[in-house]
């Protein structure tokens, strides 16, 4: 089944999320979708409230690219450094944020 969220988030990456939202197929309110990915940490945002990860292709979601994710809590990124190779899971939210659920070095 094709799902709405991946397309919306992909286009949100391109800065067009608001423009394409009306074209999305409505879906009932439900839990955010969870995705698994691998990548390399490129930079941290202020106070590590975000992290930019060069991620590999995520089948069914998007191709390889670098983009920003939000940690679920402030402790989550404490042990990581720029250049770390990581495996992580995240959810995308209806407002276009991508929240890291779990993250480990690999
Ligand atoms: Cu991406």
PDB file of C-alpha atoms and ligand atoms in Angstrom:
ATOM      1  CA  UNK A   1       0.000   0.000   0.000  1.00  0.00           C
ATOM      2  CA  UNK A   2       1.363   3.414  -0.871  1.00  0.00           C
ATOM      3  CA  UNK A   3       1.488   5.656   2.089  1.00  0.00           C
ATOM      4  CA  UNK A   4       1.344   9.408   2.256  1.00  0.00           C
ATOM      5  CA  UNK A   5       4.021  10.303   4.775  1.00  0.00           C
ATOM      6  CA  UNK A   6       7.136   9.298   2.822  1.00  0.00           C
ATOM      7  CA  UNK A   7       6.230  11.487  -0.140  1.00  0.00           C
ATOM      8  CA  UNK A   8       5.320  14.404   2.060  1.00  0.00           C
ATOM      9  CA  UNK A   9       8.597  14.191   3.961  1.00  0.00           C
ATOM     10  CA  UNK A  10      10.669  13.808   0.809  1.00  0.00           C
ATOM     11  CA  UNK A  11       9.169  16.952  -0.636  1.00  0.00           C
ATOM     12  CA  UNK A  12       9.471  18.703   2.695  1.00  0.00           C
ATOM     13  CA  UNK A  13      13.217  18.084   2.354  1.00  0.00           C
ATOM     14  CA  UNK A  14      13.028  20.083  -0.841  1.00  0.00           C
ATOM     15  CA  UNK A  15      11.162  22.885   0.870  1.00  0.00           C
ATOM     16  CA  UNK A  16       7.905  22.174  -0.922  1.00  0.00           C
ATOM     17  CA  UNK A  17       6.008  20.377   1.814  1.00  0.00           C
ATOM     18  CA  UNK A  18       3.346  23.013   2.295  1.00  0.00           C
ATOM     19  CA  UNK A  19       2.783  23.335  -1.432  1.00  0.00           C
ATOM     20  CA  UNK A  20       2.071  19.660  -2.037  1.00  0.00           C
ATOM     21  CA  UNK A  21       0.143  18.897   1.142  1.00  0.00           C
ATOM     22  CA  UNK A  22      -3.279  19.469  -0.478  1.00  0.00           C
ATOM     23  CA  UNK A  23      -2.469  16.808  -3.077  1.00  0.00           C
ATOM     24  CA  UNK A  24      -1.857  14.144  -0.445  1.00  0.00           C
ATOM     25  CA  UNK A  25      -4.384  11.402   0.001  1.00  0.00           C
ATOM     26  CA  UNK A  26      -6.014  11.821   3.407  1.00  0.00           C
ATOM     27  CA  UNK A  27      -5.315   9.023   5.832  1.00  0.00           C
ATOM     28  CA  UNK A  28      -6.792   8.437   9.279  1.00  0.00           C
ATOM     29  CA  UNK A  29      -4.835   9.670  12.263  1.00  0.00           C
ATOM     30  CA  UNK A  30      -2.360   6.978  13.210  1.00  0.00           C
ATOM     31  CA  UNK A  31       1.005   6.407  14.789  1.00  0.00           C
ATOM     32  CA  UNK A  32       3.918   7.959  12.913  1.00  0.00           C
ATOM     33  CA  UNK A  33       5.742   5.653  10.542  1.00  0.00           C
ATOM     34  CA  UNK A  34       9.043   4.234  11.677  1.00  0.00           C
ATOM     35  CA  UNK A  35      12.035   3.851   9.386  1.00  0.00           C
ATOM     36  CA  UNK A  36      15.438   2.227   9.725  1.00  0.00           C
ATOM     37  CA  UNK A  37      18.530   3.837   8.255  1.00  0.00           C
ATOM     38  CA  UNK A  38      22.308   3.879   8.240  1.00  0.00           C
ATOM     39  CA  UNK A  39      24.515   6.902   7.840  1.00  0.00           C
ATOM     40  CA  UNK A  40      27.364   9.094   8.994  1.00  0.00           C
ATOM     41  CA  UNK A  41      26.999  12.013  11.387  1.00  0.00           C
ATOM     42  CA  UNK A  42      28.022  15.222   9.642  1.00  0.00           C
ATOM     43  CA  UNK A  43      27.220  17.908  12.191  1.00  0.00           C
ATOM     44  CA  UNK A  44      25.213  18.763  15.254  1.00  0.00           C
ATOM     45  CA  UNK A  45      22.831  21.659  15.679  1.00  0.00           C
ATOM     46  CA  UNK A  46      22.981  24.017  18.648  1.00  0.00           C
ATOM     47  CA  UNK A  47      22.836  22.128  21.959  1.00  0.00           C
ATOM     48  CA  UNK A  48      22.509  18.939  19.924  1.00  0.00           C
ATOM     49  CA  UNK A  49      18.832  19.548  19.396  1.00  0.00           C
ATOM     50  CA  UNK A  50      19.363  18.332  15.850  1.00  0.00           C
ATOM     51  CA  UNK A  51      21.854  16.205  13.990  1.00  0.00           C
ATOM     52  CA  UNK A  52      22.654  16.175  10.309  1.00  0.00           C
ATOM     53  CA  UNK A  53      23.209  12.671   8.997  1.00  0.00           C
ATOM     54  CA  UNK A  54      24.372  11.612   5.533  1.00  0.00           C
ATOM     55  CA  UNK A  55      22.051   8.641   5.269  1.00  0.00           C
ATOM     56  CA  UNK A  56      22.094   5.772   2.815  1.00  0.00           C
ATOM     57  CA  UNK A  57      19.052   5.060   0.682  1.00  0.00           C
ATOM     58  CA  UNK A  58      16.000   4.184   2.770  1.00  0.00           C
ATOM     59  CA  UNK A  59      13.897   1.782   0.668  1.00  0.00           C
ATOM     60  CA  UNK A  60      10.340   3.057   0.308  1.00  0.00           C
ATOM     61  CA  UNK A  61      11.221   6.387   1.846  1.00  0.00           C
ATOM     62  CA  UNK A  62      13.957   8.275  -0.011  1.00  0.00           C
ATOM     63  CA  UNK A  63      17.324   7.964  -1.675  1.00  0.00           C
ATOM     64  CA  UNK A  64      20.666   8.703  -0.100  1.00  0.00           C
ATOM     65  CA  UNK A  65      21.113  12.294   1.040  1.00  0.00           C
ATOM     66  CA  UNK A  66      22.114  14.414   3.996  1.00  0.00           C
ATOM     67  CA  UNK A  67      19.362  15.754   6.201  1.00  0.00           C
ATOM     68  CA  UNK A  68      18.528  16.801   9.714  1.00  0.00           C
ATOM     69  CA  UNK A  69      16.966  14.671  12.436  1.00  0.00           C
ATOM     70  CA  UNK A  70      15.828  15.524  15.948  1.00  0.00           C
ATOM     71  CA  UNK A  71      16.840  13.428  18.925  1.00  0.00           C
ATOM     72  CA  UNK A  72      14.009  12.050  21.019  1.00  0.00           C
ATOM     73  CA  UNK A  73      15.672  13.459  24.137  1.00  0.00           C
ATOM     74  CA  UNK A  74      18.777  15.445  24.999  1.00  0.00           C
ATOM     75  CA  UNK A  75      20.810  12.461  26.224  1.00  0.00           C
ATOM     76  CA  UNK A  76      20.395  10.481  23.034  1.00  0.00           C
ATOM     77  CA  UNK A  77      23.258  12.099  21.116  1.00  0.00           C
ATOM     78  CA  UNK A  78      25.636  12.657  24.022  1.00  0.00           C
ATOM     79  CA  UNK A  79      28.031   9.820  23.156  1.00  0.00           C
ATOM     80  CA  UNK A  80      28.280  10.504  19.435  1.00  0.00           C
ATOM     81  CA  UNK A  81      30.778  12.517  17.427  1.00  0.00           C
ATOM     82  CA  UNK A  82      31.022  13.910  13.929  1.00  0.00           C
ATOM     83  CA  UNK A  83      32.123  11.149  11.587  1.00  0.00           C
ATOM     84  CA  UNK A  84      30.472   8.356  13.547  1.00  0.00           C
ATOM     85  CA  UNK A  85      28.871   5.680  11.398  1.00  0.00           C
ATOM     86  CA  UNK A  86      25.460   4.962  12.838  1.00  0.00           C
ATOM     87  CA  UNK A  87      22.404   2.800  12.479  1.00  0.00           C
ATOM     88  CA  UNK A  88      19.205   4.440  13.623  1.00  0.00           C
ATOM     89  CA  UNK A  89      15.448   4.304  13.576  1.00  0.00           C
ATOM     90  CA  UNK A  90      13.250   7.350  13.295  1.00  0.00           C
ATOM     91  CA  UNK A  91       9.668   8.358  12.857  1.00  0.00           C
ATOM     92  CA  UNK A  92       8.373  11.104  10.657  1.00  0.00           C
ATOM     93  CA  UNK A  93       5.644  13.268  12.061  1.00  0.00           C
ATOM     94  CA  UNK A  94       2.701  14.900  10.357  1.00  0.00           C
ATOM     95  CA  UNK A  95       4.405  18.280  10.708  1.00  0.00           C
ATOM     96  CA  UNK A  96       7.465  17.111   8.821  1.00  0.00           C
ATOM     97  CA  UNK A  97       9.895  16.457  11.668  1.00  0.00           C
ATOM     98  CA  UNK A  98      12.012  13.315  11.772  1.00  0.00           C
ATOM     99  CA  UNK A  99      12.555  12.120  15.314  1.00  0.00           C
ATOM    100  CA  UNK A 100      15.248   9.597  16.158  1.00  0.00           C
ATOM    101  CA  UNK A 101      13.833   6.719  18.186  1.00  0.00           C
ATOM    102  CA  UNK A 102      17.085   4.811  18.641  1.00  0.00           C
ATOM    103  CA  UNK A 103      20.636   5.209  17.403  1.00  0.00           C
ATOM    104  CA  UNK A 104      23.765   3.077  17.746  1.00  0.00           C
ATOM    105  CA  UNK A 105      27.286   3.183  16.380  1.00  0.00           C
ATOM    106  CA  UNK A 106      28.162   0.524  13.842  1.00  0.00           C
TER     107      UNK A 106
HETATM  108 CU1  LIG B   1      16.754  12.289   3.513  1.00  0.00          CU
END
